[in-house]
Amino acid sequence: MHCGMCLPTCPTYDETKLERHSPRGRIALMRAIGDGELEVTKSFGEEMYYCLGCLACTTACPAGVDYPKLFETARAEVERQGVLDSPKRDFIRWFAVRFLFTRPRLLRLVGRALYLWQASGLQAMARRSGLTNLLPPDLRRLEPQAPVIQRRFSHQLIRPVERPADAPAVSTAPLRRVAVLTGCVQDLAFADVNRATVDVLLANGCEVHTPPVQPCCGSLHAHNGDLGSARELARRQLDLINPDDFDAIISNAGGCGSHLKTYGHLLHDDPVYAARAAAWDKKLKDIHEYLVSIHFRRPLGTPSPSSAPSTDLAPARTITYHESCHLCHGQKISAQPRAILRAIPGLELRECAESSWCCGSAGIYTITQPETAERLQHRKVGHVLATGAEIVATANPGCHLQLENGLRAACAPTVSEPASPASPPIVTHPVVLLARAYAAEAAASPRRSIHGT
Amino acid sequence: MSTAAASAAPAAFLSALSARLGAHRVLTEREDILPYGFDGTAALKQLPAAVAFPATTDDVAFCLRLAREHRRPVVTRGSGTGLSGGSLPLAGSLVLCLAKMDRILEVDAANLTLRAEAGAITQKIYEAADAAGLFYPPDPGSMKISTIGGNVAENSGGLRGLKYGVTRDYVMGLEVVLADGSVCWLGSKCVKDVAGYNLRDLFVGSEGTLGVVTQVLLKLLPKPAARQTLLATFTAMDAAAAAVSAIIAAKIIPCTLEFLDQKTLRCVEDFAKVGLPRDAAAILLIETDGHPAAVADEAEAIEKLCAAQGASSVKRAATPAEAVQLATARRSAFSALARLRPTTILEDVTVPRSELAGMIRAVEAIAQKHQLNIATFGHFGDGNLHPTILTDERDHAEMHRVEAAFADIVEETLKRGGTITGEHGVGLAKKPFLKRQLGDQSYELLRLVKRALDPEGLLNPGKIFD
Ligand SMILES: Cc1cc2nc3c(=O)[nH]c(=O)nc-3n(C[C@H](O)[C@H](O)[C@H](O)COP(=O)(O)OP(=O)(O)OC[C@H]3O[C@@H](n4cnc5c(N)ncnc54)[C@H](O)[C@@H]3O)c2cc1C
């Protein structure tokens, strides 16, 4: 089937109107290789990395073509044949894919160093003094895009096992046991999202298990042609968390969740792990998907600005939602995050044009294809700002960073408009808002009792 | 032209092209041109020598003059969704892809017209009209990606054909570049215009064999005030066909009257998940539009007629969003069938509507006779069937049976006063059957026209006829 129904949904085809930059074109090239009509060339390799891997084509495809599988296999073949090899690329790949993102403790150490650099004022000093201008051009461009590392990581915010303390409303129901995956970037830059994930699960009567040191899920590896490392990381994950022990295993990052749900396929011919991996897939749930499936409790009341724990979100009322590609296209989870946002008192959800169009973050796409990534970022930011919403919710750390950077740049003072720049919308994760709504409820309850029940 | 000589385009030809269009608008590398070696038609592929992307009508004229000078065949292409192999390249040919000439140039609300470049996407045209409170009815299943130039060149139909007609009914004017590079405007914004031969209509449905369409002037309608979509479920295919006849006999012309058999509706449901009844033998998707009172009357009458023909249920779409979902699901039918077998080859035969039930039975018998898996859907209101053979192009024995089955389907169609193609065009796929349908003299007349406009036979040669 090559009907072309995927073309209008493909961001790279939309950019260029060239067939090779479309899913149909890419599959034709893969097929030509399969049929012996084309070698695995450098140009083919470049094409496979020009693809965002956003999977919008899979949502559009009536024929159900398994693009993710074809795409991962093609990238792995590109790496196997080494058609893109260069010393610089080889080093970066080895450092990131093989070295850093396979060692969770080391990653946290690097995160800690980055935090100190940012928090101590050294970073600001380096920027002011023009020291960052000494960096090579690639790094100079990336430096301001690096995530702001949080002071505390997930294991410092979350105990290995937490039980709902005082949840009388749900105490009669049997406790659900769930495991929470803390991710890599999420752990360093958005540990608060992990904390909020645990909070909302507790508020819905779950006993939450969060192993303090967790391996990377391997999505970075699988999407970048290193299926060997991806398998190894999947096995470590399965060693750490036995799916049979839990009602559900929860991921809160769209990109990770999409990959985590394919361990069964990844390890299907592994003599030891195949069965466990298949069981894992069934238990793996995105947080929004899970909350909706257990009929999460709607938070009560309208939080007043003073009762909100953090002032930055308190006065905001309007919100828009940006769909992480791997949540909506990879996992087909689109309605649930919206259902959660609509359940939060005091928020008005305004739909944003092209909410499921890739923001350009796409794993490490901002590093590998900066120009396209930036154009997609502009397009996204334009649609977000057009809604006039004060908050943007999104459920993937890559999107979160891409939006934050893009919005900051778009709202920064410029030469033509130096005065009163609009403050950019706040970017956050739906569960952070839900957790705050539950917290506000608790804060408001004494007052409720004064007014009499 | 021998293939060996033809496939390697001379450097002079390519460098002249690049000099004019810019190197980035001329593709010759294998990785770049391989994806232009096919269209939406199954089991056909052929590499061109180069693919060029003109930006203006003048660019197109230049390309055609250059091709003529170098005696290069030119295959015009829109989005390559054609289903008869129309934009399949020839060895050594230049593919002229109009995808980058995609601007909507004017919406004229005073005259109810829209002017666009030929590469504009059908959906965008619909949306531009809609934004002005107007309506462009032709809506082929591929409208999200097909180009208006492709629609004109195939005279495409759609789901609204029964009441609103096909692309031809909306073409008021065309800008066409002829084989010698001359540029002609055919037609005007006038509702009535009989100045000279109606050559505009000659180019509608000409499949890229007479000239290259570069601009299209379209007629728009006021948006209908109300719409109602109905979904009728049947336990027998015959009953669905009888319901269609009954609706038409009752002098009701719904906007849409689409048919899906069980295999098709199950595939569509697997993809779209809109709640189609998986156990039904067939469903009809019906839409009526117009004045709210008329819509209400018609919807009620249709419900009664379907029930009288044994429909097991007739449901109304509750919201406009649900109606759009159902229509979108229907548009995915052909592609969704690929869930069952790797190769889906669809027919496009059309019969007078009174012959529908008989034709459906004939297709079933042919499937049995050749032991093939055939799913049928189509624009029933137009008598246009898409029996789709689900097969595997790598299975040579089965492919022989597929060919034999096609010949039988064509035979049945012609016997019933039908046509070999209702909307997908002759292209390569129907070429062997054209002469039988037209008869010798009409067939010769077609060739005469072709020779007059393209004496050297460089425009999409080998399509429609040899
Ligand atoms: C899923 C699917 C559903 C479809 N549903 C329908 C349907 O409901 N009704 C229907 O009628 N068709 C349908 N089609 C067929 C197809 O989409 C139409 O024929 C469409 O008009 C082709 O447009 P295109 O831009 O893809 O043209 P192409 O496939 O690129 O070209 C088609 C033909 O037009 C010629 N051509 C293209 N542009 C020009 C131009 N500017 N000047 C001159 N010649 C040109 C080409 O040479 C070729 O012969 C469907 C196809 C698919 C894949």
mmCIF file of C-alpha atoms and ligand atoms in Angstrom, chain A residues 3 5, chain B residues 76-83 86-87 98 118 140-142 146-147 149-151 153-154 156-157 207-208 211-213 334-335 379 423-424 460, ligand 1:
data_model
loop_
_atom_site.group_PDB
_atom_site.id
_atom_site.type_symbol
_atom_site.label_atom_id
_atom_site.label_comp_id
_atom_site.label_asym_id
_atom_site.label_seq_id
_atom_site.Cartn_x
_atom_site.Cartn_y
_atom_site.Cartn_z
ATOM 1 C CA CYS A 3 -1.645 5.591 -0.997
ATOM 2 C CA MET A 5 -2.457 9.309 3.204
ATOM 3 C CA THR B 76 3.189 15.307 -14.962
ATOM 4 C CA ARG B 77 2.621 14.490 -11.342
ATOM 5 C CA GLY B 78 0.625 15.971 -8.510
ATOM 6 C CA SER B 79 0.749 14.005 -5.269
ATOM 7 C CA GLY B 80 0.981 10.567 -6.843
ATOM 8 C CA THR B 81 -2.228 9.177 -5.358
ATOM 9 C CA GLY B 82 -3.629 8.127 -8.718
ATOM 10 C CA LEU B 83 -5.067 4.630 -8.937
ATOM 11 C CA GLY B 86 -1.333 7.792 -14.503
ATOM 12 C CA SER B 87 1.725 9.431 -12.983
ATOM 13 C CA LEU B 98 3.643 20.386 -9.407
ATOM 14 C CA ALA B 118 -2.535 23.198 -9.968
ATOM 15 C CA PRO B 140 -12.260 12.352 -3.334
ATOM 16 C CA GLY B 141 -11.187 9.931 -0.615
ATOM 17 C CA SER B 142 -7.671 11.243 -1.079
ATOM 18 C CA SER B 146 -4.456 14.927 -3.779
ATOM 19 C CA THR B 147 -3.778 18.033 -5.870
ATOM 20 C CA GLY B 149 -4.408 19.442 -10.916
ATOM 21 C CA GLY B 150 -4.572 15.688 -10.377
ATOM 22 C CA ASN B 151 -8.307 15.938 -9.694
ATOM 23 C CA ALA B 153 -6.596 15.478 -14.919
ATOM 24 C CA GLU B 154 -8.559 12.458 -13.650
ATOM 25 C CA SER B 156 -12.122 12.820 -9.890
ATOM 26 C CA GLY B 157 -15.321 12.076 -8.093
ATOM 27 C CA GLU B 207 -4.588 12.359 -17.583
ATOM 28 C CA GLY B 208 -1.597 14.513 -18.402
ATOM 29 C CA GLY B 211 -0.951 19.366 -21.691
ATOM 30 C CA VAL B 212 0.022 20.447 -18.210
ATOM 31 C CA VAL B 213 -2.599 22.219 -16.134
ATOM 32 C CA PHE B 334 -9.294 1.560 0.185
ATOM 33 C CA SER B 335 -6.163 1.987 2.287
ATOM 34 C CA HIS B 379 -20.072 5.332 -4.431
ATOM 35 C CA GLU B 423 -13.312 8.151 -11.735
ATOM 36 C CA HIS B 424 -9.779 6.758 -11.564
ATOM 37 C CA ASN B 460 2.679 10.994 -20.645
HETATM 38 C C1 LIG C 1 -6.912 6.455 -0.548
HETATM 39 C C2 LIG C 1 -7.322 6.968 -1.883
HETATM 40 C C3 LIG C 1 -8.637 7.342 -2.092
HETATM 41 C C4 LIG C 1 -9.040 7.834 -3.329
HETATM 42 N N1 LIG C 1 -10.337 8.195 -3.491
HETATM 43 C C5 LIG C 1 -10.753 8.666 -4.687
HETATM 44 C C6 LIG C 1 -12.113 9.059 -4.873
HETATM 45 O O1 LIG C 1 -12.923 8.991 -3.962
HETATM 46 N N2 LIG C 1 -12.479 9.505 -6.088
HETATM 47 C C7 LIG C 1 -11.577 9.619 -7.118
HETATM 48 O O2 LIG C 1 -11.961 10.039 -8.191
HETATM 49 N N3 LIG C 1 -10.281 9.260 -6.963
HETATM 50 C C8 LIG C 1 -9.849 8.792 -5.774
HETATM 51 N N4 LIG C 1 -8.533 8.418 -5.620
HETATM 52 C C9 LIG C 1 -7.604 8.510 -6.764
HETATM 53 C C10 LIG C 1 -6.716 9.765 -6.809
HETATM 54 O O3 LIG C 1 -6.539 10.300 -5.541
HETATM 55 C C11 LIG C 1 -7.262 10.826 -7.718
HETATM 56 O O4 LIG C 1 -7.173 10.365 -9.038
HETATM 57 C C12 LIG C 1 -6.534 12.188 -7.623
HETATM 58 O O5 LIG C 1 -7.202 13.133 -8.403
HETATM 59 C C13 LIG C 1 -5.094 12.148 -8.052
HETATM 60 O O6 LIG C 1 -4.482 13.355 -7.664
HETATM 61 P P1 LIG C 1 -2.888 13.467 -7.565
HETATM 62 O O7 LIG C 1 -2.561 14.886 -7.276
HETATM 63 O O8 LIG C 1 -2.371 12.483 -6.607
HETATM 64 O O9 LIG C 1 -2.456 13.114 -9.028
HETATM 65 P P2 LIG C 1 -1.366 12.084 -9.566
HETATM 66 O O10 LIG C 1 -1.640 10.724 -9.079
HETATM 67 O O11 LIG C 1 -0.026 12.628 -9.325
HETATM 68 O O12 LIG C 1 -1.673 12.152 -11.110
HETATM 69 C C14 LIG C 1 -2.843 11.601 -11.637
HETATM 70 C C15 LIG C 1 -2.897 11.867 -13.141
HETATM 71 O O13 LIG C 1 -3.068 13.245 -13.376
HETATM 72 C C16 LIG C 1 -2.017 13.765 -14.166
HETATM 73 N N5 LIG C 1 -1.751 15.085 -13.632
HETATM 74 C C17 LIG C 1 -1.490 15.422 -12.339
HETATM 75 N N6 LIG C 1 -1.361 16.746 -12.222
HETATM 76 C C18 LIG C 1 -1.528 17.268 -13.453
HETATM 77 C C19 LIG C 1 -1.495 18.590 -13.975
HETATM 78 N N7 LIG C 1 -1.265 19.643 -13.199
HETATM 79 N N8 LIG C 1 -1.694 18.758 -15.309
HETATM 80 C C20 LIG C 1 -1.932 17.711 -16.087
HETATM 81 N N9 LIG C 1 -1.966 16.443 -15.670
HETATM 82 C C21 LIG C 1 -1.770 16.220 -14.354
HETATM 83 C C22 LIG C 1 -0.908 12.771 -14.031
HETATM 84 O O14 LIG C 1 -0.068 12.779 -15.173
HETATM 85 C C23 LIG C 1 -1.657 11.474 -13.888
HETATM 86 O O15 LIG C 1 -2.022 10.994 -15.148
HETATM 87 C C24 LIG C 1 -8.113 7.925 -4.386
HETATM 88 C C25 LIG C 1 -6.793 7.563 -4.168
HETATM 89 C C26 LIG C 1 -6.385 7.083 -2.937
HETATM 90 C C27 LIG C 1 -4.965 6.716 -2.751
#
